[in-house]
Short mmCIF file of C-alpha atoms and ligand atoms in Angstrom, two decimals:
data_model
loop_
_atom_site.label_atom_id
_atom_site.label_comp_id
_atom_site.label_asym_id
_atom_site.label_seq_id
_atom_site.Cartn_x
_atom_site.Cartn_y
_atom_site.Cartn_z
CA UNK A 1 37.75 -72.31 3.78
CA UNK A 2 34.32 -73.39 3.97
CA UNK A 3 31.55 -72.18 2.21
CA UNK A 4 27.79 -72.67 0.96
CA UNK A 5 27.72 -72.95 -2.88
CA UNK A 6 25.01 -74.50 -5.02
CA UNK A 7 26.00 -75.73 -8.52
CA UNK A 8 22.48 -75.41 -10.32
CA UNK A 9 19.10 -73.59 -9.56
CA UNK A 10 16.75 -75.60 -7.60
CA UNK A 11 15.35 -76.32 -4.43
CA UNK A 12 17.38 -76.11 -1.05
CA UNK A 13 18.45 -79.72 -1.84
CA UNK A 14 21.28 -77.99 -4.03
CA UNK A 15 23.29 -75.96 -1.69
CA UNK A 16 26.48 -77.98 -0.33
CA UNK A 17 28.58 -76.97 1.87
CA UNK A 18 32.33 -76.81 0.02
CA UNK A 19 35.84 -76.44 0.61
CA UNK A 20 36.43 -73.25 -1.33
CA UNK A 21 39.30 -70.37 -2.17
CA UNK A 22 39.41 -67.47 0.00
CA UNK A 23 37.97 -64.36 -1.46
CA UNK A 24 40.15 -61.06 -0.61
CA UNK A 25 39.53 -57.90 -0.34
CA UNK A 26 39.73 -55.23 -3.79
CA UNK A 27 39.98 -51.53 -3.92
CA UNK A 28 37.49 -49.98 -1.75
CA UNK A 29 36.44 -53.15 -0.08
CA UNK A 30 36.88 -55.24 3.17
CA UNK A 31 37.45 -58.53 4.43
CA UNK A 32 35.67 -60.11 7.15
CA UNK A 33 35.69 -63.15 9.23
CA UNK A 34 32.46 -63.96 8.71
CA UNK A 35 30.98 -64.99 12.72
CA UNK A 36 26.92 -64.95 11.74
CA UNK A 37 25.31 -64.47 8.28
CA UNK A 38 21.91 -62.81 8.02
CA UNK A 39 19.35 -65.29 5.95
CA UNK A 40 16.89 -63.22 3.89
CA UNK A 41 13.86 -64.92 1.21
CA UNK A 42 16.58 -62.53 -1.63
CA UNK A 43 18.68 -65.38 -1.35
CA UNK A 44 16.37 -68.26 -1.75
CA UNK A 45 14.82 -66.77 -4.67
CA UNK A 46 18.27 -66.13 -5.71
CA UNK A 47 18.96 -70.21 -5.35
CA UNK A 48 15.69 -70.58 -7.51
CA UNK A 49 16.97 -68.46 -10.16
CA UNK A 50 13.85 -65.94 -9.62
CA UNK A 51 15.29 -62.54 -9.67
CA UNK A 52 18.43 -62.96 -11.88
CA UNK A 53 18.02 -59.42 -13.63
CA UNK A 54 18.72 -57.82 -10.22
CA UNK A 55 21.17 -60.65 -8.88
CA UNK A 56 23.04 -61.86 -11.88
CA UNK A 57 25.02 -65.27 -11.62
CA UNK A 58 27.56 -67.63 -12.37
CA UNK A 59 27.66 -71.00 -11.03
CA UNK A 60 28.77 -72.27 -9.15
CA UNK A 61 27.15 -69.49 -6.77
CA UNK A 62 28.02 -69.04 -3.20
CA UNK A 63 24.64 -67.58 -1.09
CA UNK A 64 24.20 -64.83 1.21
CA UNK A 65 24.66 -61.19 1.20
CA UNK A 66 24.35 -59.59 4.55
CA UNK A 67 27.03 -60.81 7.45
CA UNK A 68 28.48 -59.46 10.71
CA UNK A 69 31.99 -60.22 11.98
CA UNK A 70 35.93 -59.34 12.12
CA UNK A 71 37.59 -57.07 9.64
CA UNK A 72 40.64 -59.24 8.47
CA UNK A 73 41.94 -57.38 5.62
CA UNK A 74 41.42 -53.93 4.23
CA UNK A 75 41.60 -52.87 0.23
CA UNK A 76 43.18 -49.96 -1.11
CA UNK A 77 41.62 -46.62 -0.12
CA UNK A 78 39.58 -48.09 3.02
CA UNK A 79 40.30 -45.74 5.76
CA UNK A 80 37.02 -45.74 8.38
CA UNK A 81 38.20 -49.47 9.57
CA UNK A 82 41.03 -51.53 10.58
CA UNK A 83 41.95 -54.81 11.02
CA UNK A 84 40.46 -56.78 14.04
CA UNK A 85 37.23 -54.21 14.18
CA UNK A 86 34.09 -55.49 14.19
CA UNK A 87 31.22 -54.58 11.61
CA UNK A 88 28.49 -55.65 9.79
CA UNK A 89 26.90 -55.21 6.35
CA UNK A 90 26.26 -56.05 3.15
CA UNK A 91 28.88 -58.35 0.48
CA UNK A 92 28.40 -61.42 -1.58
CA UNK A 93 28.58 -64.74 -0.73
CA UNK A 94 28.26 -64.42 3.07
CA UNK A 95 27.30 -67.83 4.21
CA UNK A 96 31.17 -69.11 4.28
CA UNK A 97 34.25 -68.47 6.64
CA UNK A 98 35.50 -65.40 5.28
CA UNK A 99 33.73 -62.96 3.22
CA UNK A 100 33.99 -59.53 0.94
CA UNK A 101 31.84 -56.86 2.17
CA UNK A 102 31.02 -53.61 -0.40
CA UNK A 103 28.82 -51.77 2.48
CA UNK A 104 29.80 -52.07 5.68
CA UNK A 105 29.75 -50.16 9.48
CA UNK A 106 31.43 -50.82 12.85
CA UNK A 107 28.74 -52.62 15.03
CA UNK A 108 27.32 -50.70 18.36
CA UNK A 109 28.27 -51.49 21.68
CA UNK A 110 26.54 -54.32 22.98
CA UNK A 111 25.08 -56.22 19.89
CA UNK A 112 25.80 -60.04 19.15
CA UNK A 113 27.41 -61.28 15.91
CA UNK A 114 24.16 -62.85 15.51
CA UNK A 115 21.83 -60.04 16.45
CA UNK A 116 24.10 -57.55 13.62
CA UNK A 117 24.05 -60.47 10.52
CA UNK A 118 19.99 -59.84 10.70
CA UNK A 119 19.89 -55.47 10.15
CA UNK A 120 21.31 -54.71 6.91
CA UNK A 121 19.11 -55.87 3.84
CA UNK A 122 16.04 -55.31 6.39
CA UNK A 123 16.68 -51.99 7.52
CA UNK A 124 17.77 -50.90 3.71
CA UNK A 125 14.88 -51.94 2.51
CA UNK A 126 12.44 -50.57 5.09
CA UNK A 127 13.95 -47.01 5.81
CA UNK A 128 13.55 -46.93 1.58
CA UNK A 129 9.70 -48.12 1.96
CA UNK A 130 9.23 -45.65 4.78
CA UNK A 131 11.20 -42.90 2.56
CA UNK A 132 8.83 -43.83 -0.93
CA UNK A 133 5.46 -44.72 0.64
CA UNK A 134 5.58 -40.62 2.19
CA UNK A 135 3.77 -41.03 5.48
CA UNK A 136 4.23 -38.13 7.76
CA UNK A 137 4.39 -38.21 11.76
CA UNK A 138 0.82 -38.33 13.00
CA UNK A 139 -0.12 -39.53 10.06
CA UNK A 140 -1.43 -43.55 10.02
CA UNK A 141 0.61 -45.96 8.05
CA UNK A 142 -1.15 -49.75 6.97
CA UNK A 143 1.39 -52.90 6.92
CA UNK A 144 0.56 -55.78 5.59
CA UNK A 145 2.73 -58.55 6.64
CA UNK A 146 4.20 -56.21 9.65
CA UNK A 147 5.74 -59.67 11.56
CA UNK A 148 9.16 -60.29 9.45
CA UNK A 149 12.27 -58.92 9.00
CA UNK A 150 11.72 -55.74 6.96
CA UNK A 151 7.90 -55.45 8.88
CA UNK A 152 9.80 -55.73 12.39
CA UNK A 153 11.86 -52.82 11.12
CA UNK A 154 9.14 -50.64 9.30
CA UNK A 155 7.18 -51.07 12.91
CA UNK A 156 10.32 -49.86 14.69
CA UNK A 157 11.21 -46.63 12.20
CA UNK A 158 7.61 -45.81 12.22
CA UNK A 159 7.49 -45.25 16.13
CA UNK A 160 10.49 -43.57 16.55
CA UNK A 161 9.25 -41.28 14.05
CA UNK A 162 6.23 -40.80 15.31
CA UNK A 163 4.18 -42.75 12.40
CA UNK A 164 0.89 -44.65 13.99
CA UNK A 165 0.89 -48.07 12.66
CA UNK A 166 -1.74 -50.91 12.12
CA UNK A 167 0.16 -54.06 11.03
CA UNK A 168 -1.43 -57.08 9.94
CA UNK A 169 0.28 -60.93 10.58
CA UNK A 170 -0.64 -64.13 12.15
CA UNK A 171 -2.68 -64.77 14.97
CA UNK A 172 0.75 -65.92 16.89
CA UNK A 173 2.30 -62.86 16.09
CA UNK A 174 -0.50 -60.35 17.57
CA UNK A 175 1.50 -59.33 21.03
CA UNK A 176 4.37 -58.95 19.30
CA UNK A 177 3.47 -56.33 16.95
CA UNK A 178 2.01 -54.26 19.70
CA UNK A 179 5.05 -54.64 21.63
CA UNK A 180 6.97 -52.95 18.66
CA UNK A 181 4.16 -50.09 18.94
CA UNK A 182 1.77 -50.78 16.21
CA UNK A 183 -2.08 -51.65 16.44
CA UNK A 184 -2.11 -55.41 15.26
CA UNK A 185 -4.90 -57.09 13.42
CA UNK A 186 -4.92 -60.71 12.05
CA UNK A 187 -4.54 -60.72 7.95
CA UNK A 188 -7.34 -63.55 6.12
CA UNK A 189 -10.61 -63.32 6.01
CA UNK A 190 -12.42 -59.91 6.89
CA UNK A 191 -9.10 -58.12 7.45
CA UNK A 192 -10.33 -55.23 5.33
CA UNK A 193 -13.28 -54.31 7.60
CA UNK A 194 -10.92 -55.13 10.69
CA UNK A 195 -8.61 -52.92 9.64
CA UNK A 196 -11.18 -50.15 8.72
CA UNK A 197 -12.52 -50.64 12.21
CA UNK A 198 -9.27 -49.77 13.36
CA UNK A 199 -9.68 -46.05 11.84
CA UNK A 200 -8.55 -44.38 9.01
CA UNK A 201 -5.74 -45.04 6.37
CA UNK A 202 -3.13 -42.47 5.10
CA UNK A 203 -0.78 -44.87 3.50
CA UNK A 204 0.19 -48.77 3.33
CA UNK A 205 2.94 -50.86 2.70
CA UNK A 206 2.55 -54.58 1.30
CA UNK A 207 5.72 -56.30 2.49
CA UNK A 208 4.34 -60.13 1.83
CA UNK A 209 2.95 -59.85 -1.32
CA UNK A 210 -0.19 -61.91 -0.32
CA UNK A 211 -2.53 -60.39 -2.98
CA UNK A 212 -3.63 -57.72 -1.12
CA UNK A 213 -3.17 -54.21 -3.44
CA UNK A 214 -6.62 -53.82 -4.35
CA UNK A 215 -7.71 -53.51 -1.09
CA UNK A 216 -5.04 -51.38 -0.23
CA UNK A 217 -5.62 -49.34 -2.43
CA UNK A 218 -8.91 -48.77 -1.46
CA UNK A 219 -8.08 -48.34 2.13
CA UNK A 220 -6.01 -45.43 1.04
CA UNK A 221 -7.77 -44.17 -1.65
CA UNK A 222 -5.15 -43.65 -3.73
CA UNK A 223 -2.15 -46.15 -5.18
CA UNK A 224 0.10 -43.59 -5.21
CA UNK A 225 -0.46 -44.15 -1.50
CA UNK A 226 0.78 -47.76 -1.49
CA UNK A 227 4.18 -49.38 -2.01
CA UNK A 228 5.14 -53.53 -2.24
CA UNK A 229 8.30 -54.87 -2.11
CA UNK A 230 6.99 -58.52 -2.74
CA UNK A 231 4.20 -58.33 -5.88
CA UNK A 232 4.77 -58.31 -8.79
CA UNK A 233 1.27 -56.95 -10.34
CA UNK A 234 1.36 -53.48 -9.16
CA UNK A 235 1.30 -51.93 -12.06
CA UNK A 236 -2.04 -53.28 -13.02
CA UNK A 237 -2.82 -51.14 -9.48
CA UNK A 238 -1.11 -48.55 -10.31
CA UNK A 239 1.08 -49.30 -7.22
CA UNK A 240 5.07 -48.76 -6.97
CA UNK A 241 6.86 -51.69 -6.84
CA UNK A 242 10.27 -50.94 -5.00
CA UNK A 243 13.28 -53.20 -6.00
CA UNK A 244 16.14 -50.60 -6.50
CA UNK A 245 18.33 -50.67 -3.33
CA UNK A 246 19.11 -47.02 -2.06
CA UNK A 247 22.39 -46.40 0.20
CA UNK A 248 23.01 -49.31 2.13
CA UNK A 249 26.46 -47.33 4.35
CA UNK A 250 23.39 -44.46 5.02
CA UNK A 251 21.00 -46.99 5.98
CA UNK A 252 23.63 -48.73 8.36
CA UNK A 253 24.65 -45.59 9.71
CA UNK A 254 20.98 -45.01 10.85
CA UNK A 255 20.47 -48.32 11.94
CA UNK A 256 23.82 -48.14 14.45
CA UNK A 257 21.96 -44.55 15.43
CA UNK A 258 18.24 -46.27 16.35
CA UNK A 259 20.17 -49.33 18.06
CA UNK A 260 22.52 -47.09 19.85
CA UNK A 261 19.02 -44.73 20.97
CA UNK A 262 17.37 -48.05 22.46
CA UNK A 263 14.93 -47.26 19.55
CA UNK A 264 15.59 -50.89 17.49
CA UNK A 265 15.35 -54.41 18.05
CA UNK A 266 15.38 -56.92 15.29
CA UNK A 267 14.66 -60.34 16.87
CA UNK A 268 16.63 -64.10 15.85
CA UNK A 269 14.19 -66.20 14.93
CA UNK A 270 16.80 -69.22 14.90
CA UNK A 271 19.82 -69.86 14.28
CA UNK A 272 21.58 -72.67 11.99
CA UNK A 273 25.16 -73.63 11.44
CA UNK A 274 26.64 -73.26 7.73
CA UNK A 275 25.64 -77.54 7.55
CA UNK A 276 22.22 -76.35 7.82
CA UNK A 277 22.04 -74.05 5.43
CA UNK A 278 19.38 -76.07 3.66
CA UNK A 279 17.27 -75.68 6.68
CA UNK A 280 17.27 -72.27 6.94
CA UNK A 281 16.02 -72.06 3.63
CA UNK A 282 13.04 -74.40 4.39
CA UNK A 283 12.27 -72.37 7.24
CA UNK A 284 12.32 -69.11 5.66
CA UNK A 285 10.25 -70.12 2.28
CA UNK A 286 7.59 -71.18 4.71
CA UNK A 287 7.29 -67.18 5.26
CA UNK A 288 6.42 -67.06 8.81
CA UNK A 289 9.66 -65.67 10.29
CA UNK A 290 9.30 -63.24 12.99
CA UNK A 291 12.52 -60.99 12.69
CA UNK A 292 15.80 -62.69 11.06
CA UNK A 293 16.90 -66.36 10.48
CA UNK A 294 20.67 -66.39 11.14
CA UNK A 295 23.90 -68.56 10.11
CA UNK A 296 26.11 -68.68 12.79
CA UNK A 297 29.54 -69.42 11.28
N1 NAP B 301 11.74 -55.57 -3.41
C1 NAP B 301 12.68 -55.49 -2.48
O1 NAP B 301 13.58 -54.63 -2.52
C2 NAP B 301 12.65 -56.47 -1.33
C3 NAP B 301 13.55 -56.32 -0.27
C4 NAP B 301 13.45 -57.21 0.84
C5 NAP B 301 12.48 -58.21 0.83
N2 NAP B 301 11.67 -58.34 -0.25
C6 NAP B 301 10.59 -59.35 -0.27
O2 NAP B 301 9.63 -58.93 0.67
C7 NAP B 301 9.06 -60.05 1.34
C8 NAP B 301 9.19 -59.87 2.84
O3 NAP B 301 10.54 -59.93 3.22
P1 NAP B 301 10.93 -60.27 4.73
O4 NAP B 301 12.40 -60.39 4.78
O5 NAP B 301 10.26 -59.36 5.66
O6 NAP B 301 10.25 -61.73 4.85
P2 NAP B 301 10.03 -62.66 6.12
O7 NAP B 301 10.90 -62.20 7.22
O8 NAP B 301 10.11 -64.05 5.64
O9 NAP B 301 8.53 -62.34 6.61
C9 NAP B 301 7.42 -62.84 5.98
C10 NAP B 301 6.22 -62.34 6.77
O10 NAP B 301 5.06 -62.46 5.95
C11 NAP B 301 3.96 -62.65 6.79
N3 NAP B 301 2.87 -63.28 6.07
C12 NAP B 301 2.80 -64.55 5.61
N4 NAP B 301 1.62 -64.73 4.98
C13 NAP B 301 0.95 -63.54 5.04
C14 NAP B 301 -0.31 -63.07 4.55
N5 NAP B 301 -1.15 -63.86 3.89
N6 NAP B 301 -0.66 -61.78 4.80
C15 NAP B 301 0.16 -60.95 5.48
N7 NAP B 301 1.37 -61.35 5.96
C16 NAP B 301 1.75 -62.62 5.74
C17 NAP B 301 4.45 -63.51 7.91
O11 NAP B 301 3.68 -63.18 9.06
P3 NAP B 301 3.18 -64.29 10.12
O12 NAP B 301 4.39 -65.09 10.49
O13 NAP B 301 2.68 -63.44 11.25
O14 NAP B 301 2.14 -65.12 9.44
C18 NAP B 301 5.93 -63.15 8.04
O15 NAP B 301 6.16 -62.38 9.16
C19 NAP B 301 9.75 -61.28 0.76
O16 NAP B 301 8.93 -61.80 -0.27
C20 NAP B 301 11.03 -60.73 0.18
O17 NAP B 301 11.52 -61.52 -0.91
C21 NAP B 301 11.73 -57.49 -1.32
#
């Protein structure tokens, strides 16, 4: 089969595309013909060799973790699929022709391949944000970097929840944070009194790590009011940096429940073919994706 591998860390100049083994499916785990793979910045900082404590590896490495397409073998003790259904979740090495998923769920009516390779990582990570950061409905909940994959989702959770959000991103990406509910604001220069104009602040979320956690912990008034998934000096803040993964099958199960309820949309960006793997890293490290980047396979 083919698959994306990369022999040493480095820039997206090392990933290749390979003839490779098939992987198969152990106790407890499934098989899938992989049809899309979702492309999230965990996997180029993987290729970089950044975050190897959390994502140990041996190289040759394939990439990719989250995928969506057509269960083709079952392991021992898998009962809630079969054979031919479709899902989508959460493996290793997902950017290839067939892949082994750990965390998976059958895929709601309606939704693409290439819409369901884009929700797992994102929507783990921000129902977990949501879940640590405490905001209450009614209550007002800052976002800083609200335009990308896990802000698109935050955005979305918040409103069906009844959260009110102001979300900060680019000027380009204004309209479409409103249309996801929030109050929108553009981040740089004078953000802080933008955002105060905006009213008051119960809690905030830093989701692009842009060196923002002194002010928002200011806005709040309190770092135990603020959560970042993306810098690394919050404990000099006193800030929560979240990196532990909760329960990826409950956050799919909720995901198939907003999607099914009309309540979530996750945009594609793009899409690439496995041969362009390279690109899609380019294009994500540039950090100005507005949902998901996607691998169509
Ligand atoms: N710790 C964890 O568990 C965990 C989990 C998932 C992701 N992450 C990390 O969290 C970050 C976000 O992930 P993602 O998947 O949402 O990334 P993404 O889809 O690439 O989104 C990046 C977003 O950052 C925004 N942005 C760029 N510069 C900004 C600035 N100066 N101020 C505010 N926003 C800015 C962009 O908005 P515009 O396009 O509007 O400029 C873009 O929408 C990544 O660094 C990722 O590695 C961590």
């Amino acid at each position: 089969m083919k698959k994306v591998s990369f022999a040493e860390f480095g820039g997206p100049d090392v990933l290749r595309l390979v003839d490779a083994e098939e992987p198969h499916a152990g106790p407890g785990r499934i098989r899938i013909a992989v049809r899309a793979a979702g492309v999230n910045p965990v996997d180029w900082r993987i290729r970089e060799g950044q975050v190897l404590g959390a994502h140990p590896v041996t190289l040759p490495s394939g990439v990719g973790l989250d995928a969506a397409g057509i269960v083709d073998e079952v392991g021992e003790g898998v009962e809630d699929v079969e054979v031919g259904d479709r899902v989508f979740g959460e493996g290793t090495d997902t950017y290839a022709e067939f892949a082994v998923l750990g965390a998976w769920a059958r895929m709601p009516e309606g939704l693409t391949f290439e819409e369901a390779a884009g929700y797992p990582s994102v929507m783990e990570t921000a129902l977990r944000v949501v879940r640590e950061v405490g905001v209450r409905p009614g209550q007002t909940l800052l976002v800083s970097g609200a335009s990308g994959g896990v802000g698109s989702a935050v955005l979305q959770i918040a409103r069906d929840r009844g959260i009110r959000v102001i979300g900060t991103a680019g000027a380009a990406n204004q309209e479409y944070l409103r249309g996801l509910g929030a109050v929108a604001t553009t981040y740089g220069e004078g953000w802080v009194e933008r955002v105060r104009r905006l009213g008051g602040v119960d809690a905030a979320l830093d989701l692009a790590g842009s060196g923002v956690l002194r002010e928002l912990v200011e806005l709040t008034g309190d770092p135990e009011r603020v959560v970042t998934i993306a810098d690394l000096g919050a404990p000099e803040f006193g800030v929560r940096f979240s990196g532990v993964a909760g329960s990826v099958p409950a956050a799919l199960a909720e995901t198939v429940d907003l999607i099914a309820r009309g309540r979530l949309h996750i945009p594609v960006e793009k899409t690439y073919s496995l041969a362009e793997a390279a690109a899609a890293h380019v294009d994500s490290q540039a950090g100005h994706t507005r949902g998901r980047r996607v691998i169509i396979v």
